[in-house]
Short mmCIF file of C-alpha atoms (C1' of nucleotides) in Angstrom, two decimals:
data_model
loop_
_atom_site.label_atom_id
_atom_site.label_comp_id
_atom_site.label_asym_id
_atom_site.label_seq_id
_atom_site.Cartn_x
_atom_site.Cartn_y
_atom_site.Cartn_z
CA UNK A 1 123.41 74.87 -8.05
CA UNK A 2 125.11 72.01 -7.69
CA UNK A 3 128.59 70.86 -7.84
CA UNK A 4 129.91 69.07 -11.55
CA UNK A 5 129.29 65.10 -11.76
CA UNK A 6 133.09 65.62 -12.63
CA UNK A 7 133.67 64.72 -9.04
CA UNK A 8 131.60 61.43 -8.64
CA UNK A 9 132.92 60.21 -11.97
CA UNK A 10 136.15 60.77 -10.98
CA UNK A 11 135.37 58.44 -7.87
CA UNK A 12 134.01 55.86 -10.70
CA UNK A 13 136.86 55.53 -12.60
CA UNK A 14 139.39 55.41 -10.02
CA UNK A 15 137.36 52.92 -8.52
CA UNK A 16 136.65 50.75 -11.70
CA UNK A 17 140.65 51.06 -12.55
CA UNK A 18 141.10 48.91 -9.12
CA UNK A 19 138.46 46.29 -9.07
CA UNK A 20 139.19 45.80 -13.14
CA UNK A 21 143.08 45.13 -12.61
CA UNK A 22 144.81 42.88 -14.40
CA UNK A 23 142.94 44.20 -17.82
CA UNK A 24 142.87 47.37 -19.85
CA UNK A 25 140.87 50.40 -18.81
CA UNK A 26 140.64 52.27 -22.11
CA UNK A 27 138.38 55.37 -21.80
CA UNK A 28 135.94 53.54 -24.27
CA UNK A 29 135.88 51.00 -21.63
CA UNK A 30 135.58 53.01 -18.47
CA UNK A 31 132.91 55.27 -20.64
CA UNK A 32 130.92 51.82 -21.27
CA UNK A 33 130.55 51.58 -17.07
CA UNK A 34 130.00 55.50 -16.48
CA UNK A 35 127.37 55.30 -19.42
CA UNK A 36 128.75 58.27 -21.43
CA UNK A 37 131.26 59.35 -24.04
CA UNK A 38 135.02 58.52 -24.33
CA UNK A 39 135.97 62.41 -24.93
CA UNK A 40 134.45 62.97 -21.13
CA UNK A 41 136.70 60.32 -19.56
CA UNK A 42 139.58 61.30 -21.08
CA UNK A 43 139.45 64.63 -20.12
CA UNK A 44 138.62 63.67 -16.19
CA UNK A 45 141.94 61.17 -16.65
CA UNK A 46 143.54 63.88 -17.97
CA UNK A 47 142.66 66.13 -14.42
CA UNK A 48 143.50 63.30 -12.51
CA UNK A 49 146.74 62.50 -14.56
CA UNK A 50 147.71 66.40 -13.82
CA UNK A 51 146.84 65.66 -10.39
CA UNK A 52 149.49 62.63 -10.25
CA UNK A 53 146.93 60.48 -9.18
CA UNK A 54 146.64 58.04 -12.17
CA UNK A 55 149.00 57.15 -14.98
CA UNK A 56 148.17 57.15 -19.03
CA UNK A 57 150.14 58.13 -22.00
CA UNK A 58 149.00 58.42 -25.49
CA UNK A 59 148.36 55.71 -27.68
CA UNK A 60 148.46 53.30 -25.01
CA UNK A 61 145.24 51.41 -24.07
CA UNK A 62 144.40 52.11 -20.51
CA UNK A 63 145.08 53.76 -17.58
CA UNK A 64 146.57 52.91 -14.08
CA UNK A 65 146.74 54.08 -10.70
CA UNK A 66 149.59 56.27 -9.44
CA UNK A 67 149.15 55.75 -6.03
CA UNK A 68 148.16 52.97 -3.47
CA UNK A 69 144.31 52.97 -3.29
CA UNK A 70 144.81 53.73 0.62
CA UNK A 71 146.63 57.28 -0.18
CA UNK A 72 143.95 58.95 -2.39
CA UNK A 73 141.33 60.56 -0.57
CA UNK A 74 137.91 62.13 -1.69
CA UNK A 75 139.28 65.31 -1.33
CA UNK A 76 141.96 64.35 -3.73
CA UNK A 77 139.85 63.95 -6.66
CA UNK A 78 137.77 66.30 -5.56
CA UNK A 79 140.85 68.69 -5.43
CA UNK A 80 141.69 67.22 -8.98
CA UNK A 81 138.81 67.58 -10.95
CA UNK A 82 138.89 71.16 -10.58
CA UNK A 83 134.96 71.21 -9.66
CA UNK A 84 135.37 74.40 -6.86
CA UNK A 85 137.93 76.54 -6.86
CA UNK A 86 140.16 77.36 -3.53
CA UNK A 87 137.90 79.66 -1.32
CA UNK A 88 135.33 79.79 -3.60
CA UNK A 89 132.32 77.12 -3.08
CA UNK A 90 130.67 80.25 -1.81
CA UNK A 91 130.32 83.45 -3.98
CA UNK A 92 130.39 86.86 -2.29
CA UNK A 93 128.79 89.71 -3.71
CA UNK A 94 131.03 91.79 -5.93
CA UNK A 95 130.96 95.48 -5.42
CA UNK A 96 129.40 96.40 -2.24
CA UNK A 97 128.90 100.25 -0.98
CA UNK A 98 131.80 101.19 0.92
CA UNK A 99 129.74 104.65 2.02
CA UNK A 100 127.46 101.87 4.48
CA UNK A 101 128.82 100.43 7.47
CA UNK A 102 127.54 97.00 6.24
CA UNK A 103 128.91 97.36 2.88
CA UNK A 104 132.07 98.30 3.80
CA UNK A 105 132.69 95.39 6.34
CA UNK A 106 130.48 92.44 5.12
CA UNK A 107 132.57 90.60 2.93
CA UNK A 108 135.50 89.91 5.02
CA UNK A 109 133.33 89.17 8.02
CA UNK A 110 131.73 86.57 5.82
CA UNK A 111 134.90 85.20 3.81
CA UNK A 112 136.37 83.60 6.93
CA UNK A 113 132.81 82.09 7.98
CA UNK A 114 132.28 80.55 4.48
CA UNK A 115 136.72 79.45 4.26
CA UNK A 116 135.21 78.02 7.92
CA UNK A 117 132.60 75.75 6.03
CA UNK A 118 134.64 74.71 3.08
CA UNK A 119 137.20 73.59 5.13
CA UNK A 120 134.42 71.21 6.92
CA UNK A 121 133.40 70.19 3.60
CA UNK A 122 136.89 69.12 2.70
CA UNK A 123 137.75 67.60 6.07
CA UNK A 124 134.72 65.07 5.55
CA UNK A 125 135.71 64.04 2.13
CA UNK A 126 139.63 63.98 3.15
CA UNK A 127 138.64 61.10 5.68
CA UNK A 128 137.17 58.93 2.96
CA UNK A 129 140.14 56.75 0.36
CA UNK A 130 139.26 55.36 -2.75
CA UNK A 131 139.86 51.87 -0.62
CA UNK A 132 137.05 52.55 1.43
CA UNK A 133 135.08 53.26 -1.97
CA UNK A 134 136.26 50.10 -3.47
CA UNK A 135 135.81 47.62 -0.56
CA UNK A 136 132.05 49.40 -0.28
CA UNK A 137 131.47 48.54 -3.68
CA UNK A 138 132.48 44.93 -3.39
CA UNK A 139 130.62 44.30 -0.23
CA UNK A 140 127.41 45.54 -1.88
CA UNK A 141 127.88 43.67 -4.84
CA UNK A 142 128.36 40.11 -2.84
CA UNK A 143 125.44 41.48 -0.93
CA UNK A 144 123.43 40.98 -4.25
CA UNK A 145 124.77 38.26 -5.12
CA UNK A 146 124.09 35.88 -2.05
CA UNK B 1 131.07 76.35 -10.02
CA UNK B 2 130.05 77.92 -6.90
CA UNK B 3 127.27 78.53 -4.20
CA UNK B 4 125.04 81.46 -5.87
CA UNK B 5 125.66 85.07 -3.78
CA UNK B 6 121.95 84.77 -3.36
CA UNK B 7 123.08 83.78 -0.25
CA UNK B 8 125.93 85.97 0.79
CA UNK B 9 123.52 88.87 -0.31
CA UNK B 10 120.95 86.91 2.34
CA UNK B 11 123.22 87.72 5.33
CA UNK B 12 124.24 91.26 4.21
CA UNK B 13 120.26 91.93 3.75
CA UNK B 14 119.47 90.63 7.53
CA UNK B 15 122.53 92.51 8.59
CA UNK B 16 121.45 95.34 7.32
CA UNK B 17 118.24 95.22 8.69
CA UNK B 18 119.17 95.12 12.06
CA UNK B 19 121.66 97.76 11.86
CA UNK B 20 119.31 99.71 10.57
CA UNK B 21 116.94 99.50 13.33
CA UNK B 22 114.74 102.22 14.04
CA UNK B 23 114.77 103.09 10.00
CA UNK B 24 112.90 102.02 7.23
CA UNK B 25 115.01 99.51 5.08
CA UNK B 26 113.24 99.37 1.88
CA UNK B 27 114.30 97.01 -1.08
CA UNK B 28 115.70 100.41 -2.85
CA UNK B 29 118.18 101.26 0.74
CA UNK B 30 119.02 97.60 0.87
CA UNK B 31 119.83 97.81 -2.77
CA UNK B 32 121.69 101.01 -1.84
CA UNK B 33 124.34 99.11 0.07
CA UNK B 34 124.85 95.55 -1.76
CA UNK B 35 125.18 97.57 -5.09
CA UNK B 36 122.60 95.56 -6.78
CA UNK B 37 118.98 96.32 -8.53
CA UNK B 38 116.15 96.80 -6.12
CA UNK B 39 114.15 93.78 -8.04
CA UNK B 40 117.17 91.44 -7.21
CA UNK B 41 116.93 92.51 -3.00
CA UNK B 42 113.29 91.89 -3.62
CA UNK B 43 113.52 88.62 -4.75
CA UNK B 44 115.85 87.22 -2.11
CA UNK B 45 113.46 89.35 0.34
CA UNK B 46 110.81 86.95 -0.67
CA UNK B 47 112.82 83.86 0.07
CA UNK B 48 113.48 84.78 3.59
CA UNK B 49 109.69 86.09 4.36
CA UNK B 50 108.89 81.99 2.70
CA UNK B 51 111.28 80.72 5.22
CA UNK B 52 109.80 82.84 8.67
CA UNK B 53 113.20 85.40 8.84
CA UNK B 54 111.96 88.79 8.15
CA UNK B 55 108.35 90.67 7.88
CA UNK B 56 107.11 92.26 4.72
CA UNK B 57 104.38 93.93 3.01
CA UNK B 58 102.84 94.93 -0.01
CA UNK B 59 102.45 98.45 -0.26
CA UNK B 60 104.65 99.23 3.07
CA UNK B 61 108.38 100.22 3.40
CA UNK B 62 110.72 98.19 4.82
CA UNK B 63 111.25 94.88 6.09
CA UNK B 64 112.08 93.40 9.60
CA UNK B 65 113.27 90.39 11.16
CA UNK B 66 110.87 88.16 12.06
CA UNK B 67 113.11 86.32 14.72
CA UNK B 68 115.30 87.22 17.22
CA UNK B 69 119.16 87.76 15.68
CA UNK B 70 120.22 85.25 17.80
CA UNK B 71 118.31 82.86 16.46
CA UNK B 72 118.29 83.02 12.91
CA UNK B 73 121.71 80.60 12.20
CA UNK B 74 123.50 80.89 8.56
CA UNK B 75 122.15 77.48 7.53
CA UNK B 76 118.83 79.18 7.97
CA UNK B 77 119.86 81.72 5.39
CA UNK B 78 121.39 78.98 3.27
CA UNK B 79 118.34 77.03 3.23
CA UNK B 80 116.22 80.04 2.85
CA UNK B 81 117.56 81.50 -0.38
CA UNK B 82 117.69 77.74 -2.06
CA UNK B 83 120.76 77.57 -3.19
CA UNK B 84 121.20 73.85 -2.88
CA UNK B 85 118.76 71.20 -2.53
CA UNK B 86 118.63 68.98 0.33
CA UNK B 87 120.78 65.99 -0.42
CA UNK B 88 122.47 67.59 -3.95
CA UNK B 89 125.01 69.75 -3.17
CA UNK B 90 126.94 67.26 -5.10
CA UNK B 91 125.33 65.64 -8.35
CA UNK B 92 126.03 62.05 -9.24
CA UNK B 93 126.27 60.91 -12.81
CA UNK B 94 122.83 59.95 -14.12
CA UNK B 95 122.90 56.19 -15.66
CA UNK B 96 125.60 54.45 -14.76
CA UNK B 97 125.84 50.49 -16.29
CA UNK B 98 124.20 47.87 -14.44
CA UNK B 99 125.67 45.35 -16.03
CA UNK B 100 129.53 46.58 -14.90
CA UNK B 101 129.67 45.61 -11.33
CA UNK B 102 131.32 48.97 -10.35
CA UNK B 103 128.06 50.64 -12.20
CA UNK B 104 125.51 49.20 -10.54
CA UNK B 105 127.07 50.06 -7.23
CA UNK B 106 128.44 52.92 -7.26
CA UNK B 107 125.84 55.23 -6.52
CA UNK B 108 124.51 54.00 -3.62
CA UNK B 109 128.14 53.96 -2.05
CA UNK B 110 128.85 57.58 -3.24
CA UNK B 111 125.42 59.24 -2.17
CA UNK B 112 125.94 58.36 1.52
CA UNK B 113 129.38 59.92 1.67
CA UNK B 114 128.60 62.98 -0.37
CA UNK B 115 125.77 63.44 2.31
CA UNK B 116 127.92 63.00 5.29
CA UNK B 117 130.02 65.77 3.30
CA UNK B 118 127.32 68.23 3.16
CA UNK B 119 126.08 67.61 6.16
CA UNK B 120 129.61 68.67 7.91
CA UNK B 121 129.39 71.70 5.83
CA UNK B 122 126.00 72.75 7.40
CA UNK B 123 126.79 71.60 10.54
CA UNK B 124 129.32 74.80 10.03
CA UNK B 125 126.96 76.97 8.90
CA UNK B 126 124.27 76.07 11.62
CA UNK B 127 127.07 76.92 14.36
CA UNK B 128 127.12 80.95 13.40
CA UNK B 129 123.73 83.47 13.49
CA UNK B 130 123.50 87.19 12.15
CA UNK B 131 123.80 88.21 15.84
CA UNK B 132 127.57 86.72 15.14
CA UNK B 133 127.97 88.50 12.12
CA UNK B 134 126.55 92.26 13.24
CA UNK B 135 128.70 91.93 16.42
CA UNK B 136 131.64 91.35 13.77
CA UNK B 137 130.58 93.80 11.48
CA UNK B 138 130.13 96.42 13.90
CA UNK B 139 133.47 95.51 16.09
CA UNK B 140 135.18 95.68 12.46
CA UNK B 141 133.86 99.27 11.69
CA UNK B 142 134.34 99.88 15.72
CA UNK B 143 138.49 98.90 14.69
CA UNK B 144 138.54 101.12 10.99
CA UNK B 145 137.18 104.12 12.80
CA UNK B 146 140.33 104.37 15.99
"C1'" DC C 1 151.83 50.76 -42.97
"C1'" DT C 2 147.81 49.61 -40.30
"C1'" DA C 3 144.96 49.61 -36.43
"C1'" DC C 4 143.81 51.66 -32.47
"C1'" DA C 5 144.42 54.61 -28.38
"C1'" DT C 6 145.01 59.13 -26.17
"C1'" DG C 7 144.88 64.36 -26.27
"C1'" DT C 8 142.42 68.26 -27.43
"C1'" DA C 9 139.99 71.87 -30.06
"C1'" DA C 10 135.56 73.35 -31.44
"C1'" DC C 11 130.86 73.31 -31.34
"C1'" DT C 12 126.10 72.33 -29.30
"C1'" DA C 13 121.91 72.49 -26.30
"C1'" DG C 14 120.47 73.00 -21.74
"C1'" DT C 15 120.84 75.31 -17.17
"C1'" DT C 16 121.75 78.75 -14.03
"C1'" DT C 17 122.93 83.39 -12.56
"C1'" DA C 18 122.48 88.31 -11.89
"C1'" DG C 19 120.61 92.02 -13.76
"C1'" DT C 20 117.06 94.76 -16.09
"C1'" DT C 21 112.49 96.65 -17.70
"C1'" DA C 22 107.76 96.81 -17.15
"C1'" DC C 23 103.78 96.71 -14.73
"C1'" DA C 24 100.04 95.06 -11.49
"C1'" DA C 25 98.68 95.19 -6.61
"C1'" DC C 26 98.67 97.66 -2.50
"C1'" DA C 27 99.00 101.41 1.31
"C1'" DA C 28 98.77 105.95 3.12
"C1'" DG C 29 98.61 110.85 3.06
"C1'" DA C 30 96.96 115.19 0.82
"C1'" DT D 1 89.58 110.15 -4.45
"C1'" DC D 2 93.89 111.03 -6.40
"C1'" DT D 3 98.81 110.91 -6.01
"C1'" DT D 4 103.02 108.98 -4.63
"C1'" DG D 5 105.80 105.42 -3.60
"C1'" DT D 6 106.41 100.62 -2.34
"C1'" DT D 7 106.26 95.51 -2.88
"C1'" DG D 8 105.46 91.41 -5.90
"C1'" DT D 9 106.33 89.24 -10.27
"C1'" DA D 10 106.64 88.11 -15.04
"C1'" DA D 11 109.54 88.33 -18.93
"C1'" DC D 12 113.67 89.06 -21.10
"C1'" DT D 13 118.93 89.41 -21.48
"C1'" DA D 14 123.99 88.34 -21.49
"C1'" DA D 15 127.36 85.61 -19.40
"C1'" DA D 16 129.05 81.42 -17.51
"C1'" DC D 17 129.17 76.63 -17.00
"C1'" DT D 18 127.91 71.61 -17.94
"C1'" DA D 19 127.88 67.40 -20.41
"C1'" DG D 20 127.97 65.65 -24.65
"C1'" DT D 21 129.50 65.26 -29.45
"C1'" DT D 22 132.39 65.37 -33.79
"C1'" DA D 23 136.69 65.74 -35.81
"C1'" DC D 24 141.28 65.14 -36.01
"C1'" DA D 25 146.32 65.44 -34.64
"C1'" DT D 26 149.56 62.76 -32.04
"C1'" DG D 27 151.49 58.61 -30.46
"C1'" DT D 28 152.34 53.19 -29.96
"C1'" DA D 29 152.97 48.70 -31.42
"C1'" DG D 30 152.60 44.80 -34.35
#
DNA sequence: CTACATGTAACTAGTTTAGTTACAACAAGA
DNA sequence: TCTTGTTGTAACTAAACTAGTTACATGTAG
């Protein structure tokens, strides 16, 4: 299991509309950076256009960000590319036998332990902007650089 | 997406075990109460004897915990029934361009935060064992039965 | 009208999941 | 030893999801 590269390329293209401002990010041009195809970039702008976090309209070239870098977290796009569903990074065993004391009592001692996690998940990645992301990238690549 | 049940079906199994005691749980009881084919409890069964949580034998009815309740935390479980590699909870887009500045970056800048992010999460789970989880199961049933 | 971009439906191959059948290996009692 | 019942596993299935692709309708601007 793991959770959809829908999430981390959502981080990449946010983070590639910033440092390439000024020009056009067409999805043929963000898909040349993510190394894959238009059609997949258009429908994680399209998530994070839902989500209010970026701006694009059809059959204009390029897409722009909504908000100020500082004000979108991790768990925003996270949130926005629809990767886990609320409550629901864990699965819980459908059907179990309500004629066992176990059965009958497992899954909502469990649901509130696994929420419990999630929300730990989610409280790391809300403390994380797109700025931070983008000022990480750019120290790394002068790092090269020098 | 979402976490297999492999593992909720983990903790109901070890829960079931212990309050059980003093019977035989074989793979066809356990079975009994997740509502689930025998070959399925087996399987899981297998994963936790790998990982040093319960006792089991060819041949012989019935498995048993291998460690004290207390002791045996849900991250245990977690990592016991292999539902996500260390380090890939979340998966990162293969190939990303080295020639865009943002593509030859942006991996090693995500991968540290996506840890720290599944880290917190099992941080969570580490903080809760089964001897949690029976006390709440049986306190719940305790509560239904008044 | 042309050129080009976005939006989206439809299809594909690959993976993963939970469940199932079938059967070998093993243990213990009659 | 034979019978019964259990665990351990391989092999197969249907369903769901992923990422990628093709095709094309819709929309914008020169």
């Amino acid at each position: 299991m793991s959770i959809s590269s829908r999430f981390a390329v959502g981080i990449h293209i946010l983070t590639l509309i910033e440092v390439n401002k000024g020009n056009v990010s067409s999805s043929e041009y963000i898909a040349g950076s993510v190394n894959t195809n238009p059609v997949v970039i258009r429908r994680i702008i399209g998530l994070l256009k839902n989500a209010g976090l970026v701006t694009v309209r059809p059959g204009i070239a390029g897409a722009e960000l909504a908000k100020d870098l500082s004000e979108i977290t991790l768990l925003d796009v996270y949130k926005a590319v629809d990767v886990v569903q609320d409550q629901e990074l864990f699965s819980v065993h459908g059907n179990p036998n309500p004629a066992c004391a176990v059965g009958r009592n497992i899954q909502e001692t469990i649901i509130p332990l696994f929420s419990a996690a999630q929300f730990a998940l989610e409280k790391a990645l809300g403390s994380v902007t797109i700025e931070d992301v983008v000022k990480d990238v750019l120290e790394k690549e002068k790092a090269n650089n020098k």
